[in-house]
Coordinates of C-alpha atoms and ligand atoms in Angstrom, one line a residue:
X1 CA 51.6 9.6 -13.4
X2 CA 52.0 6.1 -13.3
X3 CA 48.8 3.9 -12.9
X4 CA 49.6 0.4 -11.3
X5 CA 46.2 -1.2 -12.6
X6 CA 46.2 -0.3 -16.0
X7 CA 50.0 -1.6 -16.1
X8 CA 48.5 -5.0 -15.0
X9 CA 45.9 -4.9 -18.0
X10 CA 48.3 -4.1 -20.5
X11 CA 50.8 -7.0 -18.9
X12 CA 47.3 -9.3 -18.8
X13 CA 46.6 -8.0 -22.3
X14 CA 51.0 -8.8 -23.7
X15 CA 50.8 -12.3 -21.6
X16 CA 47.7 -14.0 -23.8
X17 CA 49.4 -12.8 -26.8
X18 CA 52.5 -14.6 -25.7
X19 CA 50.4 -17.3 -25.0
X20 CA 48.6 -17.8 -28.0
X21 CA 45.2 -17.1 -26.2
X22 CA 44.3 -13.4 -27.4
X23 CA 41.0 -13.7 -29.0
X24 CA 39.9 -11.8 -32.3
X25 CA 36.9 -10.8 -33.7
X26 CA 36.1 -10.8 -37.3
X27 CA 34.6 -8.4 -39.1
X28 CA 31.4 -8.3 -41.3
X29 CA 30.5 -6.3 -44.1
X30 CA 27.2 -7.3 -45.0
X31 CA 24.3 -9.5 -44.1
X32 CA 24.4 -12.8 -42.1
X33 CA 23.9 -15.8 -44.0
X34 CA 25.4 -19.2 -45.3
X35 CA 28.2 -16.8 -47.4
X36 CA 29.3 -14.2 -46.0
X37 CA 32.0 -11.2 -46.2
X38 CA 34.5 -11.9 -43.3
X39 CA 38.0 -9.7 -42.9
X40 CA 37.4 -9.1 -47.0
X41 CA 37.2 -12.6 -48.1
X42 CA 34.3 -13.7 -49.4
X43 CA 33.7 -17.4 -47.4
X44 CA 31.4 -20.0 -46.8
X45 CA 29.9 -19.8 -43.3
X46 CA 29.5 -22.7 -41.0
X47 CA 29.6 -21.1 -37.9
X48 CA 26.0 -18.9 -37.1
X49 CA 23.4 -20.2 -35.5
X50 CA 21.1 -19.0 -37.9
X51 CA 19.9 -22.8 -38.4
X52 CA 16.9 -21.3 -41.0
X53 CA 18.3 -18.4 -42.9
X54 CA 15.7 -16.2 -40.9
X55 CA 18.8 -13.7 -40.0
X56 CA 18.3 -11.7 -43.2
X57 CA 15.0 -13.5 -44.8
X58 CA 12.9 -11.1 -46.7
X59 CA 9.6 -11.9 -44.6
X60 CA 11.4 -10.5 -41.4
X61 CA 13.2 -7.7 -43.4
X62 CA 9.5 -6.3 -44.4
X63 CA 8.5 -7.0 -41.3
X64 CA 11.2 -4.7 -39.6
X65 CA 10.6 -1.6 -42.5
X66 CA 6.4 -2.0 -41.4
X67 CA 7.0 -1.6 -37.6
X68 CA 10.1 0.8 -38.5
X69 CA 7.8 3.0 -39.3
X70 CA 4.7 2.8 -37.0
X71 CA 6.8 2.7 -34.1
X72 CA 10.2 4.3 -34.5
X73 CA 13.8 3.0 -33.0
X74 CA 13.8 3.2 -29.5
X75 CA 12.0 1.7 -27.1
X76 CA 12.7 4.8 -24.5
X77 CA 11.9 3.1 -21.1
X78 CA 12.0 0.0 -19.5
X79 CA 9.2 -2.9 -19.1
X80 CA 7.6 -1.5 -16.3
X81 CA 8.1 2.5 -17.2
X82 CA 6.5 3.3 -20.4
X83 CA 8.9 0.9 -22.6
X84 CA 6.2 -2.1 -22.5
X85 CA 4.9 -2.1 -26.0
X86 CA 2.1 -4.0 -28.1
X87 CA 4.1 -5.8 -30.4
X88 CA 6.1 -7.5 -27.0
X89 CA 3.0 -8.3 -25.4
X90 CA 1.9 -10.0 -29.0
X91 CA 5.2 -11.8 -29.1
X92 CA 4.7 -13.4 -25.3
X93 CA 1.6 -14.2 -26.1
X94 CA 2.4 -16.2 -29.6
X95 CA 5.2 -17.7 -28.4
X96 CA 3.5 -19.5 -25.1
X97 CA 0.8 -21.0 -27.3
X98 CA 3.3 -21.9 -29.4
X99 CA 5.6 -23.9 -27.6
X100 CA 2.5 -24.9 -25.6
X101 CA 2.7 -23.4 -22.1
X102 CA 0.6 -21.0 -19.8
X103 CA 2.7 -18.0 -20.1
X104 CA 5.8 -16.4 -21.5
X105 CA 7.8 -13.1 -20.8
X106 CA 10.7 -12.0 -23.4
X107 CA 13.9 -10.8 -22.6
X108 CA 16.3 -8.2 -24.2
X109 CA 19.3 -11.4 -24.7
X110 CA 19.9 -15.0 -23.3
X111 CA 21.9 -13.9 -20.9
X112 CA 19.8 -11.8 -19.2
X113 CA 17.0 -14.2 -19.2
X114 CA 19.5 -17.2 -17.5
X115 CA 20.4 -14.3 -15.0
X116 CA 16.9 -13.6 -13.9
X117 CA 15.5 -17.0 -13.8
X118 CA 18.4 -18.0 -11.6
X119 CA 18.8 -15.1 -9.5
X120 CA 14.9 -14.4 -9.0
X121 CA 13.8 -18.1 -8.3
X122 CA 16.3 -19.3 -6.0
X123 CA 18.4 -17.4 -3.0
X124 CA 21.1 -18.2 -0.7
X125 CA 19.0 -20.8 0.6
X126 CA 18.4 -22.4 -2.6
X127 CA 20.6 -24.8 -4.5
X128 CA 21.3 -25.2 -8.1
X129 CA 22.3 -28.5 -9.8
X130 CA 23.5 -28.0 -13.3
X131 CA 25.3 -29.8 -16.0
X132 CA 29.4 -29.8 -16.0
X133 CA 28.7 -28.7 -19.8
X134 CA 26.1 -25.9 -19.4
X135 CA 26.3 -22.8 -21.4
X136 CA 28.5 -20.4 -19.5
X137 CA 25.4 -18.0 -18.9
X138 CA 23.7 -20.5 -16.6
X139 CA 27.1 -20.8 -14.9
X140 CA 27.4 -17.4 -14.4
X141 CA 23.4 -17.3 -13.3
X142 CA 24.3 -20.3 -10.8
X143 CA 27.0 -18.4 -9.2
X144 CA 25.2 -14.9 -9.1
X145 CA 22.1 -16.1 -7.3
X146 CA 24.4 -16.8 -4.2
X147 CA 22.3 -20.3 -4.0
X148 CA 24.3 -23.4 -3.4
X149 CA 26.1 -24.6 -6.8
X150 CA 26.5 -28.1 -7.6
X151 CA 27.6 -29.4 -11.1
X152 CA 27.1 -33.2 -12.5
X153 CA 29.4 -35.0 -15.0
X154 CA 27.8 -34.3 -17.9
X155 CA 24.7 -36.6 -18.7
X156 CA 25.3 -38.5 -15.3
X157 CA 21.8 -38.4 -14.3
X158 CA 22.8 -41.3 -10.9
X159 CA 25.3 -38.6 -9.7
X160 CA 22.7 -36.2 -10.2
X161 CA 20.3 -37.9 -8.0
X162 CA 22.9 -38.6 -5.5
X163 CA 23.6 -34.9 -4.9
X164 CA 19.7 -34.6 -5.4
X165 CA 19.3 -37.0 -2.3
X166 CA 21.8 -35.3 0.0
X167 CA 20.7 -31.9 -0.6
X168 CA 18.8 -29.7 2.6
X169 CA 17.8 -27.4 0.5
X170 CA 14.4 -25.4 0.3
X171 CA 14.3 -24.5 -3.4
X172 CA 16.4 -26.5 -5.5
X173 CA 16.6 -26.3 -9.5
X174 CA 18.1 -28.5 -12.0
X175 CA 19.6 -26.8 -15.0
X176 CA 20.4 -28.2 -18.5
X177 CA 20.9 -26.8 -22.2
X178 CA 18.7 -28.9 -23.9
X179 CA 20.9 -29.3 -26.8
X180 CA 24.6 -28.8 -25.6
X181 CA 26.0 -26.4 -27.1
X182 CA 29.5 -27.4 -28.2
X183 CA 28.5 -30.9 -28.6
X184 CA 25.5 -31.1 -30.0
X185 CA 23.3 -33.7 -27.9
X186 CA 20.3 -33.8 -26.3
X187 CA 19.9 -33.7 -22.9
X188 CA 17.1 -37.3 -21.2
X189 CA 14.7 -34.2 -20.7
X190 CA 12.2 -36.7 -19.3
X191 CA 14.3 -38.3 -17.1
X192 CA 15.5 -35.5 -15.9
X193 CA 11.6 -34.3 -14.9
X194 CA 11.6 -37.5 -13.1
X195 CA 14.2 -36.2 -11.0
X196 CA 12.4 -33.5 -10.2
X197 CA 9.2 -34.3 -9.7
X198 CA 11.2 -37.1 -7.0
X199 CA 13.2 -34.5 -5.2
X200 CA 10.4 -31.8 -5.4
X201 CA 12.8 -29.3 -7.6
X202 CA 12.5 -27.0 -10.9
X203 CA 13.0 -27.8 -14.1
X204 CA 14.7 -25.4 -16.1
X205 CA 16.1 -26.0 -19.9
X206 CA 17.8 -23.5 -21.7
X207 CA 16.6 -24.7 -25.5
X208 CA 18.8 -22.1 -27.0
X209 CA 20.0 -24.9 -29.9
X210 CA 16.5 -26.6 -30.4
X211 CA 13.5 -23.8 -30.2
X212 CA 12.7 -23.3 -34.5
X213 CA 14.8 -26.9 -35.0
X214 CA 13.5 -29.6 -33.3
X215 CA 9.7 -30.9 -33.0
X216 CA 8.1 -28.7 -36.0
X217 CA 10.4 -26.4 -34.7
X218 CA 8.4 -26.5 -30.8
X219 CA 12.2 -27.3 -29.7
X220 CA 13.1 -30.3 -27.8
X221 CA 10.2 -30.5 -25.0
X222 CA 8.6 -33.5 -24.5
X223 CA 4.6 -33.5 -24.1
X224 CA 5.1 -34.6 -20.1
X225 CA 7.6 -31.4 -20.1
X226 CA 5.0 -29.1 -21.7
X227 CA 2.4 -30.1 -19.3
X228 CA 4.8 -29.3 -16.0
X229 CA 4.6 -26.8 -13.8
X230 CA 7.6 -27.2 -12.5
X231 CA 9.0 -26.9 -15.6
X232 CA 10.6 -23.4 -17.2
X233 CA 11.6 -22.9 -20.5
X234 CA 14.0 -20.6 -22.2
X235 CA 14.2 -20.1 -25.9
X236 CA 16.9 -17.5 -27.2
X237 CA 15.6 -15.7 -30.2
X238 CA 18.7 -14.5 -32.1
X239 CA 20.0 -18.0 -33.4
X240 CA 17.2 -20.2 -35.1
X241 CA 14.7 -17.5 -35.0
X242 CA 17.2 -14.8 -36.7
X243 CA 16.7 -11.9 -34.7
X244 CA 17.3 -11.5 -31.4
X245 CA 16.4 -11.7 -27.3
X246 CA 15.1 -14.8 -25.7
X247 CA 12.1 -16.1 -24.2
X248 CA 10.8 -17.9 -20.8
X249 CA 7.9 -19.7 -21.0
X250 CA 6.3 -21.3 -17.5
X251 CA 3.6 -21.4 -15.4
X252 CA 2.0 -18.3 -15.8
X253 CA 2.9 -17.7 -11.5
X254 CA 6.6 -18.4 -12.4
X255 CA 6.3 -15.1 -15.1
X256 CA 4.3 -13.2 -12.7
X257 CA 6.6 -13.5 -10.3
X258 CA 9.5 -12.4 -12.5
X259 CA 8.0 -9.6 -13.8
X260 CA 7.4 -8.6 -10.3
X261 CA 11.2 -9.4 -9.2
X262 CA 13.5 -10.1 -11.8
X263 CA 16.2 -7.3 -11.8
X264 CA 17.3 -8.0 -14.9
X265 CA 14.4 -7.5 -16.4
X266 CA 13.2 -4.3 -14.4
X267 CA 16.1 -2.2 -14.2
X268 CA 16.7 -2.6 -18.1
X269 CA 15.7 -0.7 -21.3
X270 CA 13.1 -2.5 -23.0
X271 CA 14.3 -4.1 -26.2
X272 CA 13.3 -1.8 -29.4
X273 CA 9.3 -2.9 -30.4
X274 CA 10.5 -3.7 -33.9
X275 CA 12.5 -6.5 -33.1
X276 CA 9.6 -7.8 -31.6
X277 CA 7.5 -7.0 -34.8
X278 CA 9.9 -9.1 -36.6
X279 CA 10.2 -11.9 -34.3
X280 CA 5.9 -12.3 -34.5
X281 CA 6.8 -12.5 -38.2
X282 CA 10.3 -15.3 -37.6
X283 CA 7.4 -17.2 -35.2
X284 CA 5.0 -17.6 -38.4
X285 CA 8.0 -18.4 -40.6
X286 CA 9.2 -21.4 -38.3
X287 CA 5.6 -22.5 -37.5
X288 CA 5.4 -22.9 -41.5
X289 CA 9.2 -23.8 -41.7
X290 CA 9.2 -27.8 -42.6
X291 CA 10.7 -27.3 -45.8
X292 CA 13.7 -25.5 -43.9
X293 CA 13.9 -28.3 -41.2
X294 CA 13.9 -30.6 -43.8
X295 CA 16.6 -28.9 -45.9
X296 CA 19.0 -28.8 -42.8
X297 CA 17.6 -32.5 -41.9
X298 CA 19.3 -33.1 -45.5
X299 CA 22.5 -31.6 -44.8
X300 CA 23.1 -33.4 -41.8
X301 CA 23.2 -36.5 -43.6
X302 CA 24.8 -35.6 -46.1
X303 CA 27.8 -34.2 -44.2
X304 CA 27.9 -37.4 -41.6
X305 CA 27.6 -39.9 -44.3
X306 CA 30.1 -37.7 -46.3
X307 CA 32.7 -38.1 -43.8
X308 CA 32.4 -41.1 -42.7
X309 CA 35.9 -42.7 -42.4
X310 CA 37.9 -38.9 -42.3
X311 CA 41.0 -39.2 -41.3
X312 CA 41.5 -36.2 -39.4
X313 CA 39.1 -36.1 -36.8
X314 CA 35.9 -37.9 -35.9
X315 CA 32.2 -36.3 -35.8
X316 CA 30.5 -36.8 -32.6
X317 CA 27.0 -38.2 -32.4
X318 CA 24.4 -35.7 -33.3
X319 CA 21.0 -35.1 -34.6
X320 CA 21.4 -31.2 -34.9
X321 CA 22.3 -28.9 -37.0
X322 CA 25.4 -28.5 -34.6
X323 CA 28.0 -31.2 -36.3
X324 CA 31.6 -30.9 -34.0
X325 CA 34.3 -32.6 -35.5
X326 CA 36.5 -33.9 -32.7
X327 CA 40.3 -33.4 -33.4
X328 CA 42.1 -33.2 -30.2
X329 CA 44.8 -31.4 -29.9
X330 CA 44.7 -27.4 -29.9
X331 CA 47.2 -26.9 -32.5
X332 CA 45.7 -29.1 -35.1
X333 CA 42.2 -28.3 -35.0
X334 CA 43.8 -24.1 -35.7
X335 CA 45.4 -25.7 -38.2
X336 CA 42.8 -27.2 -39.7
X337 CA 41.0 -24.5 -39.2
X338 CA 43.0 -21.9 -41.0
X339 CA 43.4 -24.6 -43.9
X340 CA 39.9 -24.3 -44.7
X341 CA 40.1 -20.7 -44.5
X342 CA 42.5 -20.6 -47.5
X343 CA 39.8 -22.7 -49.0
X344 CA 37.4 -19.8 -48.3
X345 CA 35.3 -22.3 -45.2
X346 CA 35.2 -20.4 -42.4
X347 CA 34.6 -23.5 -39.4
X348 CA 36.2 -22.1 -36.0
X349 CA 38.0 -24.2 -34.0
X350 CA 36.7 -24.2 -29.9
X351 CA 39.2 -25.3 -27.4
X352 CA 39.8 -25.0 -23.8
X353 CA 38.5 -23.5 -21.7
X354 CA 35.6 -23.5 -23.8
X355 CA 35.6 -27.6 -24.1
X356 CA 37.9 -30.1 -22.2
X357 CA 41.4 -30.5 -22.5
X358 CA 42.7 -32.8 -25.6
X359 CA 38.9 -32.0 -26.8
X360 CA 39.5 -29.9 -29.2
X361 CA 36.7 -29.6 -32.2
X362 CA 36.1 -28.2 -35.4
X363 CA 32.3 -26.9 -34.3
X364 CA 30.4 -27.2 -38.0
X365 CA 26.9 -25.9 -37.6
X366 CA 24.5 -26.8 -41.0
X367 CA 21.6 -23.9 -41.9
X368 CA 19.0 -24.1 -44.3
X369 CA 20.6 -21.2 -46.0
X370 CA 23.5 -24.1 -46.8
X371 CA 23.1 -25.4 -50.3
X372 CA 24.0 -29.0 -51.3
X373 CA 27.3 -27.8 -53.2
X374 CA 28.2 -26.0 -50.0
X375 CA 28.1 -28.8 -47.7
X376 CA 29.9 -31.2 -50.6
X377 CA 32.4 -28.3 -50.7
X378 CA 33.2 -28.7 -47.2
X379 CA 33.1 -33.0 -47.4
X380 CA 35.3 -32.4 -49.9
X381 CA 38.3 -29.8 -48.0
X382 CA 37.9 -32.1 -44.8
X383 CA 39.5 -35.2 -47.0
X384 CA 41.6 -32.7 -49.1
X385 CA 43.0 -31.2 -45.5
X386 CA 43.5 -35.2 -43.8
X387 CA 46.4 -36.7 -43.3
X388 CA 47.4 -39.3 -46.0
Ligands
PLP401 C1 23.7 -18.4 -27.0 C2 23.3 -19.1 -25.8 C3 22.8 -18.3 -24.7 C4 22.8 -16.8 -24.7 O1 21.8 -16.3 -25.5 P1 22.0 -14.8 -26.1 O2 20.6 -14.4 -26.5 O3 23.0 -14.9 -27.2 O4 22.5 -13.9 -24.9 C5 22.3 -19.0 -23.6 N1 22.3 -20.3 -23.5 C6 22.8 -21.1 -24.5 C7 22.8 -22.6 -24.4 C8 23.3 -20.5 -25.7 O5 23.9 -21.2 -26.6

C-alpha cells in the first residue's frame, strides 16, 4: 500500500541531495583527541570542542573505571525517583563554588538545560530577548516556552534596549552565548546586566565556549555577574570539560524552582552517576588547568600571527580557542575544506543556514591536546591551499 508521507520524506530526503545540502556524519574509530581516526584516515582534528584534551585524559579515564565499579551503568530512574545519586549532588555542589554562585543543578545535555531554563522561568506572558546569533538551542528554548520572542542584531545592545523599553511584559529574559559560537566573540556581559538590572529582567548566558577556557577556566563571568541574582548561568560539560551534560548555576531559588518545575529535568532518566564521578575529577583538572590554558593561549597566537596576510580568507577577531576563517562563498570554503582533507586536516566548513549568507567560514577550533607542529602544519596548508 502506498503511504503518501513517507513518499514526501524520501522526495524531502532526493531534493537535498540534489541540492547539495544532505548532511553526513563521519565516523570514529577511537578516542577523541587532537588526531583522530575519521572515515579510515588518520587526520589532524580542528574541529572538537575539547579545548583541554579532557575528552580522553587519563585522570578522567581512572576516574570513570573507580565509579564504574562502585556504582554500575545505569542510573535507573529519574532525578526525583530513585535516579538522584551522590556523585550528582557532589558535582552541583563543586561546580557552584566554583564558578562562584549560590547554587547549581546539572542536566543530562545542553539542550535540555536551554529548554528548561526557558520553558520553566518564563510563560506566555513572558518575553524573551535574545541575540540574532544565539545557539540554536536557546532558539528553540525561546520558541517552546510560548513567551514573546524578540531577537537583536547581533551585539546591538541600543536596539536591545529599544525593544527592552517597549516591552509590557511581566517576566522578561535576555539571552546570550557568552562566546558565540560560530564566531568566536564575547558577548559586553556587563553591559548587558546593565540592561537588566534597568528593565528589571533575567540574565541568562549560555557559556558553553568559555566555562574550563576563560578566567582560570571560571568562564567568562564578570565579578558584578557572579554576584547577581538576576543572573543564570549555564555551562555545558561535554566540550572544555570532556565529558558530558551541562550545568545551571543561579540563585539558589532559581534552582529550587526548577527542580520543582522544570519538565525537562523531571520527566527524564537521570544521567549515568559515573559521568558525574568523572566530571568531579574534569572540575579538579581545569581548576589546576593553567598549563593547558596557557598551551591553547599559545596556539592562538601562533595560528593568527601565522596567517596573517592569507590570501584565501580572513580570521575574524577572537580571543578563543574558536579561530573562524571567513571565506565567503559556499563553494570555496568546501573546497578548501576538502583540500585540507587530502592534507589529512580535518577543519569543516559551516555555511548557511548555520551562519549568514556570503559568510561562509572555515570554523578552526585550537585544544591543548594541539601540538606546535600541528598548528604550523595547518599555517602551513592554509598558504599552500591560497590563491597565488
Ligand atoms: C553545544 C552548545 C549547546 C548544547 O550543549 P549540549 O550539551 O551539546 O547539548 C548549547 N549552547 C551552545 C552555545 C553550544 O555551543
Amino acid at each position: 500500500m502506498s503511504f503518501a508521507a513517507l513518499i514526501r520524506l524520501q522526495q524531502g530526503l532526493a531534493a537535498l541531495k540534489a541540492d547539495h545540502l544532505e548532511r553526513r556524519r563521519l565516523l570514529l574509530d577511537g578516542a577523541q583527541g587532537a588526531h583522530v581516526t575519521i572515515n579510515g584516515q588518520r587526520v589532524v582534528s580542528f574541529c572538537s570542542n575539547d579545548y583541554l584534551g579532557l575528552a580522553a585524559d587519563p585522570a578522567l579515564i581512572a576516574a570513570a573505571h573507580a565509579a564504574l565499579d562502585q556504582c554500575g551503568v545505569g542510573a535507573g530512574a529519574a532525578h526525583l525517583i530513585s535516579g538522584h545519586h551522590r556523585f550528582h549532588q557532589d558535582f552541583e555542589a563543586a561546580f557552584a563554588h566554583f564558578v562562584g554562585k549560590p547554587a547549581a543543578l546539572l542536566f543530562s545535555t545542553g539542550y535540555m538545560a536551554n529548554l528548561a531554563v526557558l520553558t520553566t522561568l518564563l510563560g506566555r506572558h513572558g518575553e524573551v530577548f535574545g541575540d540574532k546569533l544565539n545557539h540554536a538551542s536557546l532558539v528553540d528554548a525561546a520558541q517552546f516556552s510560548g513567551a514573546t520572542f524578540t531577537r537583536y542584531r547581533h551585539g546591538d545592545l541600543a536596539q536591545l534596549e529599544s525593544q527592552l523599553a517597549k516591552s509590557g511584559a511581566q517576566d522578561k529574559l535576555i539571552v546570550s552565548d557568552l562566546v558565540f559560537s560560530m564566531d568566536g566573540d564575547i558577548a559586553p556581559v556587563d553591559a548587558l546586566l546593565d540592561l537588566a538590572e534597568r528593565y528589571d529582567a533575567w540574565l541568562y548566558l549560555d557559556d558553553a565556549h568559555g566555562f574550563g577556557v576563560l578566567n582560570g577556566g571560571r568562564g567568562g563571568l564578570t565579578e558584578r555577574a557572579r554576584a547577581s541574582d538576576r543572573v543564570i548561568y549555564l555551562a555545558t560539560l561535554g566540550k572544555a570539560a570532556g565529558v558530558s551534560g551541562a550545568a545551571v548555576a543561579a540563585h539558589a531559588a532559581v534552582i529550587d524552582w526548577l527542580v520543582q518545575r522544570a519538565r525537562p529535568y523531571i520527566y527524564t532518566t537521570a544521567s549515568p552517576p559515573l559521568l558525574a564521578a568523572c566530571l568531579l575529577e574534569s572540575l579538579r583538572q581545569i581548576e589546576v588547568g593553567e598549563a593547558r590554558r596557557e598551551r591553547l593561549r599559545s596556539h592562538i597566537v601562533q595560528l593568527r600571527t601565522g596567517l596573517a596576510g592569507l590570501k584565501l580568507g580572513e580570521l575574524m577577531p577572537s580571543v578563543t580557542p574558536i579561530q573562524p576563517l571567513l571565506i565567503g562563498a559556499n563553494a570555496d570554503a568546501v573546497s578548501a575544506s576538502q583540500k585540507l582533507l587530502q592534507r589529512g586536516l580535518l577543519v569543516p566548513a559551516i555555511r548557511t543556514p548555520t551562519v549568514p549568507v556570503n559568510t561562509a567560514r572555515l570554523r578552526i577550533t585550537l585544544s591543548a591536546a594541539h601540538s606546535a607542529d600541528d598548528i604550523a602544519h595547518l599555517i602551513e596548508a592554509l598558504h599552500g591551499i591560497a590563491p597565488t
